[in-house]
XYZ file of N, CA and C in Angstrom:
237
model
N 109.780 94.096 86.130
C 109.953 93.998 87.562
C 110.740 92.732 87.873
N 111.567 93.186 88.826
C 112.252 91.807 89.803
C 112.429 92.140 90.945
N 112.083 90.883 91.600
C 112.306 90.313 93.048
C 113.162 89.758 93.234
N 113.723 90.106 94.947
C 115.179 89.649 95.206
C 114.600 89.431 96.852
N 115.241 88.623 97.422
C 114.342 88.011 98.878
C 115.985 88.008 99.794
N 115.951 87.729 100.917
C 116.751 86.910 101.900
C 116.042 85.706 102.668
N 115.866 84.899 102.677
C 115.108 83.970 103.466
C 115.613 84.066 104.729
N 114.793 83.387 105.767
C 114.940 83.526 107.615
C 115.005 82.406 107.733
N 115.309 80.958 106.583
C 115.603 79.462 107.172
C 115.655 78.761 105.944
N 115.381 77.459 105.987
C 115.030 76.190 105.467
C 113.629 75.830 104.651
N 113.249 75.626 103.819
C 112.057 75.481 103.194
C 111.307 75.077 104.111
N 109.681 75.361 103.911
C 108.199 75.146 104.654
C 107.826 73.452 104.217
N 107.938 73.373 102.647
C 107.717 72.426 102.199
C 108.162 71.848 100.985
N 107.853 70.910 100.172
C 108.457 69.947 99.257
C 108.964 70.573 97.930
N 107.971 72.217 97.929
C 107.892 73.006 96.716
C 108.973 73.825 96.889
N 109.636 73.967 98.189
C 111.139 75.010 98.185
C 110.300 76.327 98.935
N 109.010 76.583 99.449
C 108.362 77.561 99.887
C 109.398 77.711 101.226
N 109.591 79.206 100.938
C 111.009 80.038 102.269
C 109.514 80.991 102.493
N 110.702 81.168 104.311
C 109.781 82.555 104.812
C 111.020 83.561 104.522
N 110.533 84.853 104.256
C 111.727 85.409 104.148
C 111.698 86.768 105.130
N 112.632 87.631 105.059
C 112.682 88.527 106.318
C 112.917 89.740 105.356
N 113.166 89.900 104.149
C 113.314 90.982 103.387
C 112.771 90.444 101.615
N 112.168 91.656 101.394
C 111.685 91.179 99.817
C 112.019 92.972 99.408
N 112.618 92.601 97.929
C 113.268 93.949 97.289
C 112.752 93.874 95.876
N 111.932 94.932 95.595
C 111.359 95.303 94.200
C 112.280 96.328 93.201
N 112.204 95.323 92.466
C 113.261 96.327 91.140
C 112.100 96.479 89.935
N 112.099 97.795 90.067
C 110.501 98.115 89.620
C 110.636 99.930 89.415
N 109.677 100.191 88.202
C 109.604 101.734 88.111
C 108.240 101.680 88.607
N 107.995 103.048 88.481
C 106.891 103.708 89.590
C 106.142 103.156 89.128
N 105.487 102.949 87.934
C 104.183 102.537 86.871
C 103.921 100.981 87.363
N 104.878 100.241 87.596
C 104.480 99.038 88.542
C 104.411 98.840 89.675
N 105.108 99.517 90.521
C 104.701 99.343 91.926
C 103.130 100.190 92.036
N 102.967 100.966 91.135
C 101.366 101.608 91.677
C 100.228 99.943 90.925
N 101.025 99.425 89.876
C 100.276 97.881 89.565
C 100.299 97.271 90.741
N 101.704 96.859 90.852
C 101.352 96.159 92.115
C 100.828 96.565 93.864
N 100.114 97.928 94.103
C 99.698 98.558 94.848
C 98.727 98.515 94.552
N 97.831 98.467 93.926
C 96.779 98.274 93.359
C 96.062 96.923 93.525
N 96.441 95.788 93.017
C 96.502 94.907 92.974
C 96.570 93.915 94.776
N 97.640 94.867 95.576
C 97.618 94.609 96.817
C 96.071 94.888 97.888
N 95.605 95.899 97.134
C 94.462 96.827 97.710
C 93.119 95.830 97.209
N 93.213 95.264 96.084
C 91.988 94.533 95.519
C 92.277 93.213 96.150
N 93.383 92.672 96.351
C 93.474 91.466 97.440
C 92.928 91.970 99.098
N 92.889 92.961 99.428
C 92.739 93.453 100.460
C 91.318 93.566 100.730
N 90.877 94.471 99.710
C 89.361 93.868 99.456
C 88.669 92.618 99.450
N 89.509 91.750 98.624
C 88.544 90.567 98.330
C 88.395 90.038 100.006
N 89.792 89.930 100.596
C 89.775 89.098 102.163
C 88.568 90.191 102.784
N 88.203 91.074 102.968
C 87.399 91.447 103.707
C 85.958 91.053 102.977
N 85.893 90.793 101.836
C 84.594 90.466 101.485
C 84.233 89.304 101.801
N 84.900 88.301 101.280
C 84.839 87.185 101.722
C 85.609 86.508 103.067
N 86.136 86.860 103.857
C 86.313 86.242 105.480
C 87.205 85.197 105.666
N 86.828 84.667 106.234
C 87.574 82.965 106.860
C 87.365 82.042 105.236
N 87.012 82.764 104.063
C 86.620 81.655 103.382
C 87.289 82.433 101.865
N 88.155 83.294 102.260
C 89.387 84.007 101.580
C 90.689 82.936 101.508
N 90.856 82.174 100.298
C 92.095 81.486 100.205
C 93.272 82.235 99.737
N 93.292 82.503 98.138
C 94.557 83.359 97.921
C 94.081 84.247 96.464
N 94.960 84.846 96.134
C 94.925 85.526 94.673
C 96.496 85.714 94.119
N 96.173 85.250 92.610
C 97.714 85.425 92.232
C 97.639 86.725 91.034
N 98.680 87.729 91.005
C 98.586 89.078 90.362
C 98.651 88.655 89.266
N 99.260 87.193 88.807
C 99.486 87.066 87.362
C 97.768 86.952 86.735
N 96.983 86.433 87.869
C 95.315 86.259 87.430
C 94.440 87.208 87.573
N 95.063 88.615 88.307
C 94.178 89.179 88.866
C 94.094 90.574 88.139
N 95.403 91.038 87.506
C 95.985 92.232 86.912
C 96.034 92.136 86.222
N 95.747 92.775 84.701
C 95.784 93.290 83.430
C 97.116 94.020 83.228
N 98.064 94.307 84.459
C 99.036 95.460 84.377
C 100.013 93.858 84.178
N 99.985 93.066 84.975
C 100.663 91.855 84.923
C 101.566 91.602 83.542
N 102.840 91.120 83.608
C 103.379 90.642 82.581
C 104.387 89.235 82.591
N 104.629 88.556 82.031
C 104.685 87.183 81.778
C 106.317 87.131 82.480
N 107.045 88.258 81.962
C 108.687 87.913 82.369
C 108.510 88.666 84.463
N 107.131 88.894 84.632
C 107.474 89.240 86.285
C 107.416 88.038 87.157
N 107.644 88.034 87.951
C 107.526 87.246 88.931
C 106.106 87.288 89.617
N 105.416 85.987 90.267
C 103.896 86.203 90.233
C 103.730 86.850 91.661
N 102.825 87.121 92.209
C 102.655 87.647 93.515
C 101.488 87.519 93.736
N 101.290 86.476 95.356
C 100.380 85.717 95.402
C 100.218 86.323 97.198
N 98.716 86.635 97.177
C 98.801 87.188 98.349
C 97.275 86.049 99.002
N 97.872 85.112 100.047
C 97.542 83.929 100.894
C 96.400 84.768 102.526
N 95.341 83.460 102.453
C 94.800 83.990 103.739
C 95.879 83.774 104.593
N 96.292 84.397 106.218
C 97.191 84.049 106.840
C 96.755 82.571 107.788
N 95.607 82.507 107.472
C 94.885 81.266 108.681
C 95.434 79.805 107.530
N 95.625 80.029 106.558
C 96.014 78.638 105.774
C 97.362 78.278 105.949
C-alpha cells in the first residue's frame, strides 16, 4: 500500500503535521478490507472508551500491517 495526500496549507506543528483535503490509497482489495477493518476497531475502541480515547496506530493494532506501508493513525478529534 501507498499513500498520496494534497495538503490544504502550512504545517500544524514542528513535526511537518499537514491537514490535508484529499488522501489516495494505492492498495488491492485485500488491504483496504485491512485497513477497513482496522478503521472499524478504532471506531470501536472511541466508543468504548469516550473523552478518554487518545489514538491508535494500524502499524500496532493490525496483524494485516506491514513494515514498507505507511502507518495510519486514527486521533480523538477533541486532542
Amino acid at each position: 500500500m501507498k499513500a498520496y495526500a494534497y495538503p490544504t496549507g502550512e504545517p500544524l506543528n514542528e513535526y511537518g503535521l499537514l491537514e490535508l483535503n484529499e488522501i489516495s490509497l494505492s492498495a488491492d482489495s485485500k488491504t483496504v478490507r485491512a485497513v477497513a477493518q482496522f478503521l472499524m476497531a478504532a471506531a470501536d475502541e472511541m466508543d468504548r472508551m469516550g473523552e478518554s480515547y487518545g489514538h491508535l496506530h494500524m502499524q500496532d493494532e493490525s496483524d494485516a500491517w506491514k513494515k514498507e506501508w505507511p502507518d495510519i493513525v486514527v486521533c480523538n478529534p477533541n486532542e
